[in-house]
Short mmCIF file of C-alpha atoms in Angstrom, two decimals:
data_model
loop_
_atom_site.label_atom_id
_atom_site.label_comp_id
_atom_site.label_asym_id
_atom_site.label_seq_id
_atom_site.Cartn_x
_atom_site.Cartn_y
_atom_site.Cartn_z
CA MET A 1 -236.19 -81.42 -14.60
CA ASN A 2 -239.61 -81.24 -16.20
CA GLU A 3 -242.24 -84.00 -16.03
CA LEU A 4 -241.35 -85.54 -19.40
CA GLN A 5 -237.66 -85.66 -18.47
CA GLN A 6 -238.53 -87.21 -15.12
CA ASN A 7 -240.59 -89.88 -16.89
CA VAL A 8 -237.75 -90.73 -19.27
CA PHE A 9 -235.23 -90.84 -16.41
CA THR A 10 -237.56 -93.09 -14.42
CA SER A 11 -237.95 -95.45 -17.38
CA ILE A 12 -234.16 -95.67 -17.76
CA ILE A 13 -233.67 -96.56 -14.10
CA ASN A 14 -236.58 -98.99 -13.90
CA GLY A 15 -235.50 -100.56 -17.21
CA HIS A 16 -232.50 -101.94 -15.32
CA HIS A 17 -234.09 -102.53 -11.92
CA THR A 18 -237.35 -101.22 -10.47
CA VAL A 19 -236.69 -98.89 -7.55
CA LEU A 20 -239.11 -97.66 -4.91
CA PRO A 21 -240.79 -94.26 -5.43
CA SER A 22 -238.90 -92.91 -2.40
CA SER A 23 -235.58 -94.01 -3.93
CA MET A 24 -236.53 -92.54 -7.30
CA HIS A 25 -237.29 -89.24 -5.58
CA LYS A 26 -233.79 -89.19 -4.10
CA LEU A 27 -232.23 -90.00 -7.47
CA LEU A 28 -234.21 -87.22 -9.14
CA GLU A 29 -233.19 -84.77 -6.42
CA SER A 30 -229.53 -85.47 -7.22
CA CYS A 31 -229.92 -84.91 -10.97
CA GLN A 32 -229.41 -81.85 -13.12
CA ILE A 33 -230.20 -81.39 -16.80
CA ARG A 34 -227.88 -80.35 -19.59
CA HIS A 35 -228.92 -79.68 -23.17
CA LEU A 36 -226.31 -80.27 -25.86
CA THR A 37 -226.30 -78.86 -29.35
CA LYS A 38 -225.19 -81.04 -32.27
CA ASP A 39 -221.39 -81.59 -32.13
CA GLU A 40 -221.13 -80.25 -28.56
CA PHE A 41 -218.89 -82.19 -26.18
CA LEU A 42 -220.32 -83.68 -23.00
CA THR A 43 -216.83 -84.53 -21.77
CA GLN A 44 -213.42 -84.74 -23.41
CA GLU A 45 -210.56 -87.19 -23.21
CA HIS A 46 -208.11 -86.50 -20.34
CA GLN A 47 -210.36 -83.82 -18.80
CA PRO A 48 -211.73 -84.05 -15.23
CA ASP A 49 -215.09 -85.82 -15.06
CA THR A 50 -216.96 -86.45 -11.81
CA TYR A 51 -220.45 -87.27 -13.10
CA GLU A 52 -222.71 -90.14 -14.05
CA TYR A 53 -224.75 -89.52 -17.20
CA PHE A 54 -228.20 -90.60 -18.38
CA LEU A 55 -229.05 -89.80 -22.01
CA LEU A 56 -232.70 -88.69 -22.15
CA GLU A 57 -232.83 -87.50 -25.77
CA GLY A 58 -230.56 -87.67 -28.78
CA LEU A 59 -227.50 -89.54 -29.95
CA VAL A 60 -223.96 -89.38 -28.55
CA HIS A 61 -220.77 -91.08 -29.64
CA ARG A 62 -217.72 -92.12 -27.68
CA SER A 63 -214.27 -91.64 -29.18
CA LEU A 64 -210.55 -91.68 -28.50
CA LEU A 65 -207.79 -89.63 -30.09
CA GLY A 66 -205.86 -91.84 -32.52
CA GLU A 67 -202.11 -91.87 -33.07
CA HIS A 68 -202.42 -89.49 -36.04
CA GLY A 69 -204.58 -86.96 -34.21
CA GLU A 70 -207.89 -88.23 -35.56
CA TYR A 71 -210.87 -89.26 -33.43
CA VAL A 72 -211.62 -93.00 -33.45
CA THR A 73 -215.23 -93.86 -32.65
CA THR A 74 -215.53 -96.60 -30.02
CA GLY A 75 -219.26 -96.57 -29.33
CA PHE A 76 -222.67 -94.97 -29.71
CA TYR A 77 -225.41 -94.13 -27.19
CA THR A 78 -229.01 -93.65 -28.29
CA ALA A 79 -231.59 -92.30 -25.89
CA PRO A 80 -232.97 -93.37 -23.53
CA THR A 81 -229.94 -95.02 -21.95
CA VAL A 82 -227.34 -95.02 -19.20
CA VAL A 83 -223.93 -93.86 -20.42
CA THR A 84 -221.02 -96.16 -19.50
CA PRO A 85 -220.51 -95.84 -15.71
CA HIS A 86 -217.93 -93.41 -14.40
CA PHE A 87 -215.52 -96.03 -13.05
CA ALA A 88 -215.22 -97.55 -16.56
CA ARG A 89 -214.93 -94.17 -18.32
CA THR A 90 -212.26 -92.56 -16.16
CA VAL A 91 -208.84 -93.03 -14.62
CA THR A 92 -207.98 -90.95 -11.53
CA GLY A 93 -211.03 -88.77 -12.19
CA ARG A 94 -210.12 -87.95 -15.81
CA SER A 95 -212.10 -89.09 -18.81
CA LEU A 96 -210.69 -91.89 -20.96
CA PHE A 97 -213.03 -90.90 -23.79
CA THR A 98 -214.57 -87.96 -25.54
CA LEU A 99 -218.37 -87.97 -25.50
CA GLN A 100 -219.90 -85.79 -28.22
CA ALA A 101 -223.50 -85.18 -29.27
CA LEU A 102 -224.22 -86.19 -32.86
CA THR A 103 -227.72 -84.69 -32.67
CA PRO A 104 -229.25 -82.22 -30.24
CA ALA A 105 -229.33 -84.10 -26.94
CA CYS A 106 -230.57 -83.88 -23.37
CA VAL A 107 -228.58 -85.44 -20.54
CA ALA A 108 -229.46 -85.93 -16.88
CA TYR A 109 -226.31 -86.00 -14.77
CA MET A 110 -225.42 -86.38 -11.12
CA PRO A 111 -222.18 -86.38 -9.14
CA VAL A 112 -220.63 -89.84 -8.84
CA ALA A 113 -220.43 -89.30 -5.06
CA ALA A 114 -224.20 -88.71 -4.89
CA LEU A 115 -225.05 -91.91 -6.75
CA ASP A 116 -222.50 -93.86 -4.70
CA ALA A 117 -224.06 -92.60 -1.47
CA LEU A 118 -227.48 -93.79 -2.64
CA ARG A 119 -226.10 -97.15 -3.78
CA TYR A 120 -224.51 -97.71 -0.37
CA SER A 121 -227.64 -96.74 1.56
CA LEU A 122 -230.50 -98.07 -0.59
CA ASP A 123 -230.69 -101.72 -1.64
CA ASP A 124 -232.83 -101.06 -4.71
CA VAL A 125 -230.41 -98.41 -6.03
CA LYS A 126 -227.54 -100.79 -5.29
CA ARG A 127 -229.30 -103.45 -7.39
CA PHE A 128 -229.82 -100.92 -10.19
CA GLY A 129 -226.07 -100.23 -10.17
CA GLN A 130 -225.25 -103.94 -10.26
CA ASP A 131 -227.60 -104.48 -13.21
CA VAL A 132 -226.01 -101.58 -15.12
CA LEU A 133 -222.57 -103.08 -14.52
CA ALA A 134 -223.75 -106.50 -15.72
CA ASP A 135 -225.17 -104.95 -18.91
CA GLU A 136 -221.95 -103.01 -19.48
CA LEU A 137 -219.89 -106.19 -19.09
CA ARG A 138 -222.10 -108.06 -21.56
CA GLN A 139 -221.78 -105.25 -24.11
CA SER A 140 -218.02 -105.08 -23.63
CA ILE A 141 -217.59 -108.81 -24.18
CA HIS A 142 -219.88 -108.72 -27.23
CA HIS A 143 -217.85 -105.83 -28.68
CA GLU A 144 -214.57 -107.66 -28.07
CA VAL A 145 -215.84 -110.82 -29.77
CA ALA A 146 -217.13 -108.80 -32.72
CA PHE A 147 -213.84 -107.05 -33.29
CA ARG A 148 -211.60 -110.06 -32.76
CA ALA A 149 -213.54 -112.70 -34.67
CA TRP A 150 -216.03 -111.12 -37.07
CA SER A 151 -215.60 -109.68 -40.55
CA ALA A 152 -216.40 -106.04 -41.29
CA LYS A 153 -219.62 -107.20 -42.94
CA GLU A 154 -220.69 -109.09 -39.81
CA ARG A 155 -219.81 -106.09 -37.62
CA LEU A 156 -221.91 -103.79 -39.81
CA LEU A 157 -224.89 -106.17 -39.73
CA ASP A 158 -224.58 -106.35 -35.94
CA LEU A 159 -224.40 -102.55 -35.72
CA ARG A 160 -227.50 -102.22 -37.89
CA GLN A 161 -229.38 -104.59 -35.60
CA ALA A 162 -228.33 -102.64 -32.49
CA TYR A 163 -228.91 -99.18 -34.04
CA PRO A 164 -231.39 -99.59 -36.93
CA ASN A 165 -231.48 -95.94 -38.08
CA LEU A 166 -227.89 -94.95 -37.30
CA GLU A 167 -226.72 -94.69 -40.92
CA ASN A 168 -229.37 -92.06 -41.59
CA LEU A 169 -228.40 -89.95 -38.57
CA VAL A 170 -224.60 -89.73 -38.42
CA PRO A 171 -221.70 -89.14 -40.82
CA HIS A 172 -220.66 -92.41 -42.42
CA SER A 173 -217.04 -91.65 -41.57
CA LEU A 174 -217.90 -92.18 -37.88
CA ILE A 175 -219.48 -95.56 -38.58
CA ALA A 176 -216.47 -96.59 -40.69
CA SER A 177 -214.23 -95.53 -37.81
CA TYR A 178 -216.27 -97.62 -35.38
CA LEU A 179 -216.09 -100.65 -37.70
CA GLY A 180 -212.33 -100.25 -38.12
CA ILE A 181 -212.46 -99.74 -41.89
CA THR A 182 -211.95 -96.82 -44.26
CA PRO A 183 -214.90 -94.72 -45.47
CA VAL A 184 -214.29 -96.08 -48.99
CA SER A 185 -214.47 -99.67 -47.72
CA PHE A 186 -217.64 -98.79 -45.79
CA SER A 187 -219.24 -97.38 -48.93
CA ARG A 188 -218.37 -100.55 -50.87
CA LEU A 189 -219.71 -102.73 -48.08
CA ARG A 190 -223.02 -100.83 -47.99
CA HIS A 191 -223.30 -101.17 -51.77
CA GLU A 192 -222.62 -104.91 -51.56
CA LEU A 193 -225.24 -105.41 -48.86
CA ALA A 194 -227.79 -103.32 -50.74
CA GLN A 195 -227.40 -105.55 -53.83
CA HIS A 196 -228.11 -108.71 -51.79
CA ARG A 197 -231.42 -107.53 -50.35
#
């Protein structure tokens, strides 16, 4: 991991909970780097996955295979960020989701067992893990409320607030999939919102 990557990784960790330099050193020692090309898979649904991921650069989306064989987008990750923790992404060590790069991306990853060992032995790393889980729970509840109670228009406005440049970076079919509407409906909705500016 080069110096820039180390700095980004450090900012991701400390953005959740500040850890001691000695703890950060141990975290960095456990990490490896993977570069993804656009459209490359980080992990695929039902495949073994034993890593925790930290997105240092780029944009990744999370998807599931739908009943008709199409991918349904369930989330986006924009760097720098922690990807949903392993325990929430897997069942019996196999991925629940497909994670795919939508732009060239750089990911720091470490074995789940390595991070668990540090969480059990270092209080500051344990606190980091707790803060990540709290953030994940908040996001999950927000997403559930949005999709149970909000209109497609409200969901799009919320998405734009969370990811301001997303519509310029990814295929609109993926955003429509995330919003639970057809690409045609998404196009109409964008047109409607553009007229009301």
